[in-house]
PDB file of C-alpha atoms and ligand atoms in Angstrom:
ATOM      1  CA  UNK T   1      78.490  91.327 117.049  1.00 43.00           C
ATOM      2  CA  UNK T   2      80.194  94.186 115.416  1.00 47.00           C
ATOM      3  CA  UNK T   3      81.049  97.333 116.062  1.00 51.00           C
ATOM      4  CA  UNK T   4      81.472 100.881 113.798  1.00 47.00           C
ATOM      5  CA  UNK T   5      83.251 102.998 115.814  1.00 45.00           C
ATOM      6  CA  UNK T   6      82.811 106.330 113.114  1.00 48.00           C
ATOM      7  CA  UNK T   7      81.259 106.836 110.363  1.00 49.00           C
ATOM      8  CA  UNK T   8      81.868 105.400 106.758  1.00 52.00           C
ATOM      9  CA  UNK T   9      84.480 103.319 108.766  1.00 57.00           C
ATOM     10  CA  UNK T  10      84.256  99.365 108.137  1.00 64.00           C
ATOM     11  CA  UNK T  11      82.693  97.109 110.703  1.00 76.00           C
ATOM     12  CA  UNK T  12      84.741  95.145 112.928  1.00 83.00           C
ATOM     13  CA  UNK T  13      84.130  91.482 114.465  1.00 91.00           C
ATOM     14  CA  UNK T  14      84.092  92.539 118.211  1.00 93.00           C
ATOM     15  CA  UNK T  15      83.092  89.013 119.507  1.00 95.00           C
ATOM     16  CA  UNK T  16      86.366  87.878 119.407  1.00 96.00           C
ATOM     17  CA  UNK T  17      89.839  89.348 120.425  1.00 97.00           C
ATOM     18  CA  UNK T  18      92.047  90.286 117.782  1.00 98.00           C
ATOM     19  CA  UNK T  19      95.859  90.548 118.031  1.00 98.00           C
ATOM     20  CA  UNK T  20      96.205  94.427 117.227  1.00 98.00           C
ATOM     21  CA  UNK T  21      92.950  95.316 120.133  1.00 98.00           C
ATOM     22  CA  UNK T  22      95.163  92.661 122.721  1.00 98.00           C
ATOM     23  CA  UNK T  23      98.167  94.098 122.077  1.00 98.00           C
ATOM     24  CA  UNK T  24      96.714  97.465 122.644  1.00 98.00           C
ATOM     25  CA  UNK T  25      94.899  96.343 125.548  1.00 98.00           C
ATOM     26  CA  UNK T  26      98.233  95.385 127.053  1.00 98.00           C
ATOM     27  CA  UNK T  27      99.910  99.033 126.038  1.00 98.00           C
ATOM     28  CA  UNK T  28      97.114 100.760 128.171  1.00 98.00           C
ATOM     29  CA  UNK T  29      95.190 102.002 125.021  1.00 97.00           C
ATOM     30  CA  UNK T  30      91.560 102.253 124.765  1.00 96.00           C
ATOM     31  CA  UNK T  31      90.659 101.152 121.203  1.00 94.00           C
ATOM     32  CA  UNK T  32      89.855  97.629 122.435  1.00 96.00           C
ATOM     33  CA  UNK T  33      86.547  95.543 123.602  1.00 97.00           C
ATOM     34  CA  UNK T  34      85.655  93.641 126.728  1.00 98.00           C
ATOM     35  CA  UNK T  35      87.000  90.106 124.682  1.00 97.00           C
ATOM     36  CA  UNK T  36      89.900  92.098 123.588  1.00 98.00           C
ATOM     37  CA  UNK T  37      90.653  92.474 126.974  1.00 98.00           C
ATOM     38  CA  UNK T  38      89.803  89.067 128.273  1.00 98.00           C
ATOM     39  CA  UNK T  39      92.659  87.926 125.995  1.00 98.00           C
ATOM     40  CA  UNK T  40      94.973  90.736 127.420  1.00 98.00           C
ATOM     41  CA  UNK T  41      94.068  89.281 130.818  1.00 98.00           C
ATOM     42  CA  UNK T  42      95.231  85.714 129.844  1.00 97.00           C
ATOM     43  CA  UNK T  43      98.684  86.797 129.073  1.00 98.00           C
ATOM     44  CA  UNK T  44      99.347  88.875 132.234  1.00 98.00           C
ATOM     45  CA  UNK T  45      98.150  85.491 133.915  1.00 98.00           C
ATOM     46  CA  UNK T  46     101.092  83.865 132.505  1.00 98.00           C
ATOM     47  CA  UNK T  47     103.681  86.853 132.643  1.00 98.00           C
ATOM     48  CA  UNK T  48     102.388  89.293 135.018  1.00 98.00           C
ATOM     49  CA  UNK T  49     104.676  91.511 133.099  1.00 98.00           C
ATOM     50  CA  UNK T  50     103.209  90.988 129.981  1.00 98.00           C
ATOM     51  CA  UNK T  51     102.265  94.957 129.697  1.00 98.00           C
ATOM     52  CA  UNK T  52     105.764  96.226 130.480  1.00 98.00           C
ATOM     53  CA  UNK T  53     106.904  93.474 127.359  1.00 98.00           C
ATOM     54  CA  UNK T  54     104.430  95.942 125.313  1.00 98.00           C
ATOM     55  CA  UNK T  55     105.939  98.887 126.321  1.00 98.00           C
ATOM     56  CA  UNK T  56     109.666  97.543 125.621  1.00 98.00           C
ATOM     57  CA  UNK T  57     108.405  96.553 122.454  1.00 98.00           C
ATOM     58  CA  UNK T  58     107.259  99.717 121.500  1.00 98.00           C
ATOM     59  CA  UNK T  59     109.925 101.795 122.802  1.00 98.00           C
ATOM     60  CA  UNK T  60     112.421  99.126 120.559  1.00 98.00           C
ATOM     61  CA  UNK T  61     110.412  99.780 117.740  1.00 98.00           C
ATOM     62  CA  UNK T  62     111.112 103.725 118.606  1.00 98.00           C
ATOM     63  CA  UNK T  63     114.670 102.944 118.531  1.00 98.00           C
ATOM     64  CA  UNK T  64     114.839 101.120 115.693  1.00 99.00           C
ATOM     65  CA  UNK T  65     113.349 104.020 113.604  1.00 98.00           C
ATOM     66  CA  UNK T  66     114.859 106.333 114.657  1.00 98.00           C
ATOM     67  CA  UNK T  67     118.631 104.361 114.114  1.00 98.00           C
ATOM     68  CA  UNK T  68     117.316 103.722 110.458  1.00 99.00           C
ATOM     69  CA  UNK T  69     116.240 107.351 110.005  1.00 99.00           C
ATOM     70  CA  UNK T  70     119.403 108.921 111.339  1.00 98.00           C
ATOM     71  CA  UNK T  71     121.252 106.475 108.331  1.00 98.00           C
ATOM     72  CA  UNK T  72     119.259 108.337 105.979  1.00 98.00           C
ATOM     73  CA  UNK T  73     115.976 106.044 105.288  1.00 99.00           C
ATOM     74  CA  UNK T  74     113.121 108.529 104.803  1.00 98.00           C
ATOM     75  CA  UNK T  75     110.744 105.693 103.368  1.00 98.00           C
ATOM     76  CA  UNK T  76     109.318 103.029 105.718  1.00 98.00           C
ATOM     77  CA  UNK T  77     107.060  99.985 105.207  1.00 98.00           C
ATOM     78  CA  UNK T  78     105.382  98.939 108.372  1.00 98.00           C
ATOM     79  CA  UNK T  79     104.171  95.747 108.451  1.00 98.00           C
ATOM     80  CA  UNK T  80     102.263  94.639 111.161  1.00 98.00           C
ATOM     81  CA  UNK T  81     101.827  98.372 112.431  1.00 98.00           C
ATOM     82  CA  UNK T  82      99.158  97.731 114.879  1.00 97.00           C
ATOM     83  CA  UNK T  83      97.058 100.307 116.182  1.00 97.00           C
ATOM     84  CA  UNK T  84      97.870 104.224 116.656  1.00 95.00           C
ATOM     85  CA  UNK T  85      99.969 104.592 120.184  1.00 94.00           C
ATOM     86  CA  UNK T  86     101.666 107.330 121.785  1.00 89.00           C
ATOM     87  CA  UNK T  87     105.284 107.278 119.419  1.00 95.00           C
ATOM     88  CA  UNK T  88     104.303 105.800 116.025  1.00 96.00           C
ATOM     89  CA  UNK T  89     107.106 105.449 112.827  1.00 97.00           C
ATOM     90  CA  UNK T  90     105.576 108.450 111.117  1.00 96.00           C
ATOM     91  CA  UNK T  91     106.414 110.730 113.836  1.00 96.00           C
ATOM     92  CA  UNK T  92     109.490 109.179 115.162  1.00 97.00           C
ATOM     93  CA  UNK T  93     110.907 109.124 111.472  1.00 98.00           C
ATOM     94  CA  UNK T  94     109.625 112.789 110.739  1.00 97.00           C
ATOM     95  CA  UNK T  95     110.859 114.134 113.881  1.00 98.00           C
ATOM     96  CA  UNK T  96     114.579 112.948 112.228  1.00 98.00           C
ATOM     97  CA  UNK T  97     113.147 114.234 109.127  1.00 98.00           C
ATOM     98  CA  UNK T  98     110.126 115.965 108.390  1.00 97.00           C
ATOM     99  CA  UNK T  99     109.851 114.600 104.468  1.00 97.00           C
ATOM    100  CA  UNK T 100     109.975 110.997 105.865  1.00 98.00           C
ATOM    101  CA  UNK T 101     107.583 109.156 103.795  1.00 97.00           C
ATOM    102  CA  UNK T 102     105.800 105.939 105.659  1.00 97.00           C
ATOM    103  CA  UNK T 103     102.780 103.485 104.478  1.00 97.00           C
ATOM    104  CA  UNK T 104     101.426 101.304 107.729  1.00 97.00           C
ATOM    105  CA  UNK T 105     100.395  97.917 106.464  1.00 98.00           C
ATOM    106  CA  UNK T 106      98.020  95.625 108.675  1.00 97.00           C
ATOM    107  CA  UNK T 107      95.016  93.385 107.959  1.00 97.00           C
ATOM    108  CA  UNK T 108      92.742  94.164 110.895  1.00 97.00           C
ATOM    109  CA  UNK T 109      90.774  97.275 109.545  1.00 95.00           C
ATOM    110  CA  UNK T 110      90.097  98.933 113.089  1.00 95.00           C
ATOM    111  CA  UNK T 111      93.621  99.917 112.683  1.00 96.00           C
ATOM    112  CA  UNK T 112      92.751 102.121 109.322  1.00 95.00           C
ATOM    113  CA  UNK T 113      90.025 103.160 110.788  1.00 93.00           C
ATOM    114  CA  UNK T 114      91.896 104.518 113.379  1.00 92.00           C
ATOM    115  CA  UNK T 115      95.043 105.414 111.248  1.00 91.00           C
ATOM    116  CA  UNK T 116      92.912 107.584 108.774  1.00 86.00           C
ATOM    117  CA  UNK T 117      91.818 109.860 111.225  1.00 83.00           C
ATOM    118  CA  UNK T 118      95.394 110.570 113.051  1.00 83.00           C
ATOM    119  CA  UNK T 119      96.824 110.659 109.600  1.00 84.00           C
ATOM    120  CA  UNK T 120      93.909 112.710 107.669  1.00 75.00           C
ATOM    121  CA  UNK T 121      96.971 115.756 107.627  1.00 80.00           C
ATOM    122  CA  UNK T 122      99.638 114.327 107.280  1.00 89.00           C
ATOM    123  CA  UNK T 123     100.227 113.773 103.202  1.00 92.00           C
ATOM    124  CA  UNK T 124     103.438 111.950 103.876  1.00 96.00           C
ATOM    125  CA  UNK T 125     102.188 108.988 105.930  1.00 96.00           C
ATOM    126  CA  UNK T 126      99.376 106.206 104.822  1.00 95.00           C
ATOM    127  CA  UNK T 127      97.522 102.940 106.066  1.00 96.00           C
ATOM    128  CA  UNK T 128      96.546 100.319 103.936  1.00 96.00           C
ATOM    129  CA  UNK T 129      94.827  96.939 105.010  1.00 97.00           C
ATOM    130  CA  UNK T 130      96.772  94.247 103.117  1.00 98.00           C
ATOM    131  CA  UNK T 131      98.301  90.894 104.604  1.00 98.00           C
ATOM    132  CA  UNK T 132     101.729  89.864 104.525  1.00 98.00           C
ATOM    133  CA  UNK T 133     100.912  86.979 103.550  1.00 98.00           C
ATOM    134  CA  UNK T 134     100.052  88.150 100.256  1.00 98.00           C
ATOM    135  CA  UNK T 135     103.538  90.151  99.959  1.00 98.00           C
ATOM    136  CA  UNK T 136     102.946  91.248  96.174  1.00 98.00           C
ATOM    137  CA  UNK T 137      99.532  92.351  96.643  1.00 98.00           C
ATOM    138  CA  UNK T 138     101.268  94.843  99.321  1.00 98.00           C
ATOM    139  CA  UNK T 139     103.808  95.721  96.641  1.00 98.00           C
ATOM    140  CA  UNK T 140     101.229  96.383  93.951  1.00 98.00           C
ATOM    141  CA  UNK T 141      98.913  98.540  96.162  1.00 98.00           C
ATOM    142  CA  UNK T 142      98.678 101.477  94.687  1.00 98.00           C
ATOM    143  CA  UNK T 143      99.163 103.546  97.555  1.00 96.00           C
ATOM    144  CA  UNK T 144     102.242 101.679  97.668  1.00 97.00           C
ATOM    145  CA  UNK T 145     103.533 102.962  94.563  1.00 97.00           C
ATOM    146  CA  UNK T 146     102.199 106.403  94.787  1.00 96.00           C
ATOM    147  CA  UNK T 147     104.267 106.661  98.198  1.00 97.00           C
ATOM    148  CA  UNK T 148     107.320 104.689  98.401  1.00 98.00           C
ATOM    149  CA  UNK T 149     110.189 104.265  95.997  1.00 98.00           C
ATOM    150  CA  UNK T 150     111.557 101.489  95.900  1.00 98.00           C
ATOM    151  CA  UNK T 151     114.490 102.523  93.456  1.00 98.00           C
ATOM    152  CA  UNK T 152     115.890 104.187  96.409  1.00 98.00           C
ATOM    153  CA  UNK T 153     116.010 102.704 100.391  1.00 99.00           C
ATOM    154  CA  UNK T 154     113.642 101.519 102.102  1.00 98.00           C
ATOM    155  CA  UNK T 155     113.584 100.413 106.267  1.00 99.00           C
ATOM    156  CA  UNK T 156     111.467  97.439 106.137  1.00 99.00           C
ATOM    157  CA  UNK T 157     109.851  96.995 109.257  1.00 99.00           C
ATOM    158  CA  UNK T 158     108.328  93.575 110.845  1.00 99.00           C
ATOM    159  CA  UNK T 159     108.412  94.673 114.303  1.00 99.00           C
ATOM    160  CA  UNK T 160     106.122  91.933 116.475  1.00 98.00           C
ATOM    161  CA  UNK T 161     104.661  90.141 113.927  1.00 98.00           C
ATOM    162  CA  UNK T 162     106.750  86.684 113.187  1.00 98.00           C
ATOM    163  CA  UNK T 163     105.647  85.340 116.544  1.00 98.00           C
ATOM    164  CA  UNK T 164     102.064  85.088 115.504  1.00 98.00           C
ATOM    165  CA  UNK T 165     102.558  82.886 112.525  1.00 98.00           C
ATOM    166  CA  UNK T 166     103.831  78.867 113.003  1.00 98.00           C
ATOM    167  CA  UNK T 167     107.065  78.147 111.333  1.00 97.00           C
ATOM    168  CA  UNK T 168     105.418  75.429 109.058  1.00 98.00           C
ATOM    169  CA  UNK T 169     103.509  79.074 107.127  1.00 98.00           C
ATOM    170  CA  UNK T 170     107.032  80.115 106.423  1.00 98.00           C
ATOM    171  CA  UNK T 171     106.796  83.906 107.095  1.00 98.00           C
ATOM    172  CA  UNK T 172     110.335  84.184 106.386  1.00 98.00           C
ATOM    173  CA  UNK T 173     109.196  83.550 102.590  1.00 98.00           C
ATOM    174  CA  UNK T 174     106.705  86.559 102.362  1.00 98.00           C
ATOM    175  CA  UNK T 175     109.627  89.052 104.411  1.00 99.00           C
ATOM    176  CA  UNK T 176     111.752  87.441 101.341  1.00 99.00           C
ATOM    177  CA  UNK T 177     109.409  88.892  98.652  1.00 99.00           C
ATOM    178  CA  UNK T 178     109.653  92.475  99.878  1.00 99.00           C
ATOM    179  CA  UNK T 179     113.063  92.685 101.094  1.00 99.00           C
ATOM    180  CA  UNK T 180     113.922  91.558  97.416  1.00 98.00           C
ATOM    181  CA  UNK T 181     112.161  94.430  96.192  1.00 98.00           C
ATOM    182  CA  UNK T 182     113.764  96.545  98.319  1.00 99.00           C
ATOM    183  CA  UNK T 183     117.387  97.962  96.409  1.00 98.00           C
ATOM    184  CA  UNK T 184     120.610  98.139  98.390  1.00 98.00           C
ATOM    185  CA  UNK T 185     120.834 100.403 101.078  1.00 99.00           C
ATOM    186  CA  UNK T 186     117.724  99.230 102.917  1.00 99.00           C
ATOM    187  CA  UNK T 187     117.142  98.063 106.177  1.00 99.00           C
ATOM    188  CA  UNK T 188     115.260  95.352 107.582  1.00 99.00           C
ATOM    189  CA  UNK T 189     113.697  95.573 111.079  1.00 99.00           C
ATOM    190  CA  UNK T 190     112.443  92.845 113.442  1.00 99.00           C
ATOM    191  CA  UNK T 191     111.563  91.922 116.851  1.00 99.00           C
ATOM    192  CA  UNK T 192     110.264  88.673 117.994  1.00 99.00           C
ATOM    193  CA  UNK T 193     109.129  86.542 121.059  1.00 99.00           C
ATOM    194  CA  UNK T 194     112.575  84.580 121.873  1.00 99.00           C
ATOM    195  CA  UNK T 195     112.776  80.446 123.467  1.00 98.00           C
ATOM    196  CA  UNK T 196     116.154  80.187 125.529  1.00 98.00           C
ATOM    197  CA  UNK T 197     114.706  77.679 127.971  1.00 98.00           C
ATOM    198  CA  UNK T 198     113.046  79.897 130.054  1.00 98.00           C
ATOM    199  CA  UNK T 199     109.693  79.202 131.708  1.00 98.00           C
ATOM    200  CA  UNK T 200     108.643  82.791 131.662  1.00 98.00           C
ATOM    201  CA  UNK T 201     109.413  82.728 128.109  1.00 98.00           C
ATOM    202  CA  UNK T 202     107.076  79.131 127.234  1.00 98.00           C
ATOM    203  CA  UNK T 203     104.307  81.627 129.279  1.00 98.00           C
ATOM    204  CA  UNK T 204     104.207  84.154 126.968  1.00 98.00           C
ATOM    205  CA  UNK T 205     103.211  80.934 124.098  1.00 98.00           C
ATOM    206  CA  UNK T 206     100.921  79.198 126.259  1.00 98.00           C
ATOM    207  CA  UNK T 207      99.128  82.825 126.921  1.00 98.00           C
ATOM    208  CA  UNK T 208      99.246  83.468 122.921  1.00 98.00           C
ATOM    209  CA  UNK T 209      98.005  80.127 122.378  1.00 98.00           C
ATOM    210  CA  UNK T 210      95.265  80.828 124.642  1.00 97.00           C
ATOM    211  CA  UNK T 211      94.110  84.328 123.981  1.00 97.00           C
ATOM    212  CA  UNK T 212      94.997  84.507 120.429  1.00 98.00           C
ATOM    213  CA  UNK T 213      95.171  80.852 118.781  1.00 98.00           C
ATOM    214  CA  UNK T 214      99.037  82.149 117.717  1.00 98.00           C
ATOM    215  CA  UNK T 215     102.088  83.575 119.190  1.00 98.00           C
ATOM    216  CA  UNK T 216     105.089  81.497 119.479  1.00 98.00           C
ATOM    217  CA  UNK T 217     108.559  81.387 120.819  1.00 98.00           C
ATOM    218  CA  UNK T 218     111.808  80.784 118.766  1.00 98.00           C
ATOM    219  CA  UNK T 219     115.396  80.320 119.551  1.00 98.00           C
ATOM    220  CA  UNK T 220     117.611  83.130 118.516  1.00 98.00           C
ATOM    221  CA  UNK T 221     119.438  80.463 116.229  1.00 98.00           C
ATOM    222  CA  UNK T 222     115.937  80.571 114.248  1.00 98.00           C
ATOM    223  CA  UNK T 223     115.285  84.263 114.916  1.00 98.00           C
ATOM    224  CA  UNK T 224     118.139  85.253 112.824  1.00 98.00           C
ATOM    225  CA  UNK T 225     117.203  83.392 109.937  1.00 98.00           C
ATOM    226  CA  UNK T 226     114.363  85.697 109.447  1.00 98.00           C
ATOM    227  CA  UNK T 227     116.915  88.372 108.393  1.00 99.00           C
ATOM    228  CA  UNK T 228     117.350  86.282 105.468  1.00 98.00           C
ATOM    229  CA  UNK T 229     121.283  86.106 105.285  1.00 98.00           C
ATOM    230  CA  UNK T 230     121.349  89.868 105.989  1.00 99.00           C
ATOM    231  CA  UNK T 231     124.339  91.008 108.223  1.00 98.00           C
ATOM    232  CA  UNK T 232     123.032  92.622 111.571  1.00 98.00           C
ATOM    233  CA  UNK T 233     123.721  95.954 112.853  1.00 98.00           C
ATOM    234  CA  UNK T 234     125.210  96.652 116.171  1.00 98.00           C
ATOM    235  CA  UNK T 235     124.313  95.629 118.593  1.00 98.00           C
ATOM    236  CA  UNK T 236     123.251  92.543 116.660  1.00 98.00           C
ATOM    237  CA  UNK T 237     120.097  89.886 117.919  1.00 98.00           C
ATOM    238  CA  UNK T 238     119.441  90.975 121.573  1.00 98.00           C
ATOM    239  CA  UNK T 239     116.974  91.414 124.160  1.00 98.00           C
ATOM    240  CA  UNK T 240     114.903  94.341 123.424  1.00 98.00           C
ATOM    241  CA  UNK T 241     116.479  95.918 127.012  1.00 98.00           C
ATOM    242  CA  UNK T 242     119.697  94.998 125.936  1.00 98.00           C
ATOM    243  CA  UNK T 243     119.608  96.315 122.199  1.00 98.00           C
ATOM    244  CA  UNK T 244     120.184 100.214 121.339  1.00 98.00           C
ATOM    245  CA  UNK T 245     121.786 100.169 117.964  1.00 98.00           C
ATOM    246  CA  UNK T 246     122.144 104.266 118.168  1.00 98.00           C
ATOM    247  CA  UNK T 247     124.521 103.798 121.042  1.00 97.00           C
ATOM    248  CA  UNK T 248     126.085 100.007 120.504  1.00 92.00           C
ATOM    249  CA  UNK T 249     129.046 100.444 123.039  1.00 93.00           C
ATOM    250  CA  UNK T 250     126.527 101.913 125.800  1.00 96.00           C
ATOM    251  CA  UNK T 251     126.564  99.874 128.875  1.00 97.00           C
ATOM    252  CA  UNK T 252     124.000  97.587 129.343  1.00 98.00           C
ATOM    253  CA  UNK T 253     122.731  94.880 132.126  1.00 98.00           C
ATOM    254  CA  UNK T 254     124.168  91.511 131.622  1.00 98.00           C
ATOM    255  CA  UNK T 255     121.348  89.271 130.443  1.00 98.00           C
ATOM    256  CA  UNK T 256     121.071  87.299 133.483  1.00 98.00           C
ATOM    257  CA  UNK T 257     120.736  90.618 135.420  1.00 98.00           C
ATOM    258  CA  UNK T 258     118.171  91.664 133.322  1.00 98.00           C
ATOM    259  CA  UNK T 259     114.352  90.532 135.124  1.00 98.00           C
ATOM    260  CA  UNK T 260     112.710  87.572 133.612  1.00 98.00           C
ATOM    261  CA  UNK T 261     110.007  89.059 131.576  1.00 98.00           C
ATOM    262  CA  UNK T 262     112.650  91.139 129.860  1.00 99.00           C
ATOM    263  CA  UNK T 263     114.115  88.393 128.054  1.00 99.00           C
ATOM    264  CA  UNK T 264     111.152  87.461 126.345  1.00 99.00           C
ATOM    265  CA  UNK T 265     111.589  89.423 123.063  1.00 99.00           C
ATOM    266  CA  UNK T 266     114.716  90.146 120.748  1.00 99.00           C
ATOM    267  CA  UNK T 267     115.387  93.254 118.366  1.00 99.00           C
ATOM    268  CA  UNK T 268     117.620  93.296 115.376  1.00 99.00           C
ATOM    269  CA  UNK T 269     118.098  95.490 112.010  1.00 99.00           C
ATOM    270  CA  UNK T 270     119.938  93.870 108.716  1.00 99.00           C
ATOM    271  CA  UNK T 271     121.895  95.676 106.853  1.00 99.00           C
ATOM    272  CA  UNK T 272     120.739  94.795 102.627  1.00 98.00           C
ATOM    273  CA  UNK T 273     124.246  95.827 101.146  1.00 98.00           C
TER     274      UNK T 273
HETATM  275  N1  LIG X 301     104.337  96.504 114.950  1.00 95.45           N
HETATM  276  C1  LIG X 301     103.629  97.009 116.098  1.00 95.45           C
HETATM  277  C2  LIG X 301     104.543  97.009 117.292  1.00 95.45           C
HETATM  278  O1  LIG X 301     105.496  96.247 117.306  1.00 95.45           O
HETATM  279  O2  LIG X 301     104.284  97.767 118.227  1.00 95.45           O
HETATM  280  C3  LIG X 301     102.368  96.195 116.376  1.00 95.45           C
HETATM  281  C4  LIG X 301     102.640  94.765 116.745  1.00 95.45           C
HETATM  282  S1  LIG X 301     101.147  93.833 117.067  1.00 95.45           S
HETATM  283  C5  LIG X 301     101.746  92.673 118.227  1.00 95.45           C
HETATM  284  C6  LIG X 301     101.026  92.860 115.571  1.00 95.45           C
HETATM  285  C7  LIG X 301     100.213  93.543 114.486  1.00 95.45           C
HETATM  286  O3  LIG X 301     100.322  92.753 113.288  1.00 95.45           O
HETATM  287  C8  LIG X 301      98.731  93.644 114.780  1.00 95.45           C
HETATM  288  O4  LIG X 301      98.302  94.960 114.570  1.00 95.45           O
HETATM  289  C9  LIG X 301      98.063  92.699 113.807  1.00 95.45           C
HETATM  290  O5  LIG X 301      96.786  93.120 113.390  1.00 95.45           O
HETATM  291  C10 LIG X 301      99.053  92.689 112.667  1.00 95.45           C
HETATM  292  N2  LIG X 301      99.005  91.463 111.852  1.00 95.45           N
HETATM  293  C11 LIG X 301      98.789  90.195 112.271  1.00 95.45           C
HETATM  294  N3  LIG X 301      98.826  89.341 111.234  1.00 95.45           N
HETATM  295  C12 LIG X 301      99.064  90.090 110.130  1.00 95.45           C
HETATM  296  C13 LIG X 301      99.202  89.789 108.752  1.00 95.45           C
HETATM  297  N4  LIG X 301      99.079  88.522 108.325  1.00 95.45           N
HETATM  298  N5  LIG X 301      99.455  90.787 107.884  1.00 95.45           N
HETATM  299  C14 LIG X 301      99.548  92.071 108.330  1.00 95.45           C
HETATM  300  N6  LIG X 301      99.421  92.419 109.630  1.00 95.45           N
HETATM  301  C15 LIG X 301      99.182  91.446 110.517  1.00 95.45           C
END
């Protein structure tokens, strides 16, 4: 089955759930089918909360930009972007800075289909569907190159994405070949599902695993390996309700106040002196 939701658009697989449809099933959005939504359902039967662990996410990735954009970055490479929602990087980095330049990388095409038409103004801000698995045929795209500058900063972004990919594919490897082509300066921007023994945490896998076929939990030991040697802005590695690196001496809950569900993911930004 497949499904062409505009014109000239490319058709999409609708049969089966995809992760950027799930995970905007679980945001509230409506750019997802009925198997899309199915898969959605399987996580919030493991972590009821699994919805509100959307929303955190997003609102961490709204920090993160806008700490990286209030250093200075005005270029962004957003891997993994997932599908338009209500505060994407474009806006939160051109609300900083109106000149802010960002390219949106992901390889399910619903989300340039959907990307081309909220970005059809905006000359500034592109989609592309490329794979990070295939890191230097991102960095040879050539809206890439027309776009970003890689002589100059860049705020790498790989916000939700590791936990979908098994340790054995080394994704850590692909992050490697863009952050090397990214100078000094630049900024590199994760979030991922976190394993500190939790059973809540072991839900959010088994409901991946289920719905998806991927999605898996890492200690925060292996979490900050992914920053490739990078040193980590304040706050540092923490749980996404924990972690506001514009405000790093703001008080926050102690973990083990903090409820279950919202010590399933973990933010962090390195620093590429
Ligand atoms: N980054 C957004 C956020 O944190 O709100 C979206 C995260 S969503 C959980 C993960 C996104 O990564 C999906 O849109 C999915 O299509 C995309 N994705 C999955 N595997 C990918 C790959 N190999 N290369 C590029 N994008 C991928």
């Amino acid at each position: 089955m497949a499904a062409n939701t505009e014109d000239n658009m490319p058709e999409f697989d609708i049969s089966r759930p995809t992760i950027a449809r799930v995970y905007d099933a679980l945001l509230g959005g409506k750019d997802n089918f009925a198997p899309d939504r199915e898969g959605a359902a399987a996580y919030v039967k493991y972590v009821p909360n699994a919805g509100d662990c959307a929303k955190e996410n997003r609102q961490a990735l709204v920090k993160g930009v806008r700490y990286m954009a209030n250093k200075g970055i005005d270029q962004f490479l957003d891997i993994g972007a997932g599908l338009p929602t209500m505060e994407n990087t474009h806006q939160v980095a051109q609300s900083v800075n109106p000149d802010a330049r960002v390219v949106y990388v992901d390889n399910d095409p619903i989300v340039l289909a959907h990307g081309r038409a909220l970005l059809a103004t905006n000359d500034n801000t592109t989609v592309i569907t490329a794979d990070l698995r295939d890191p230097r045929d991102i960095l040879d795209h050539p809206e890439i190159k027309e776009l970003l500058d890689f002589s100059r900063p860049i705020g790498l972004m790989v916000v939700g994405l590791h936990m979908h990919f098994h340790d054995e594919e080394q994704p850590d490897e692909w992050v490697r070949v863009l952050l090397d082509a990214c100078p000094s300066g630049s900024y590199l921007f994760i979030t991922d599902f976190v394993d500190t023994g939790e059973p809540l945490q072991k839900g959010m896998e088994k409901a991946g695993l289920e719905s998806l076929g991927n999605g898996w939990i890492r200690t925060p030991e292996r979490i900050t390996e992914h920053f490739l040697g990078l040193p980590l802005v304040e706050p540092g590695l923490d749980f996404l309700a924990r972690w506001f690196p514009e405000e790093p001496d703001k008080e926050v809950p102690a973990a083990e106040d903090l409820k279950p569900y919202q010590r399933i993911l973990m933010a962090g930004i390195g620093y590429k002196a």
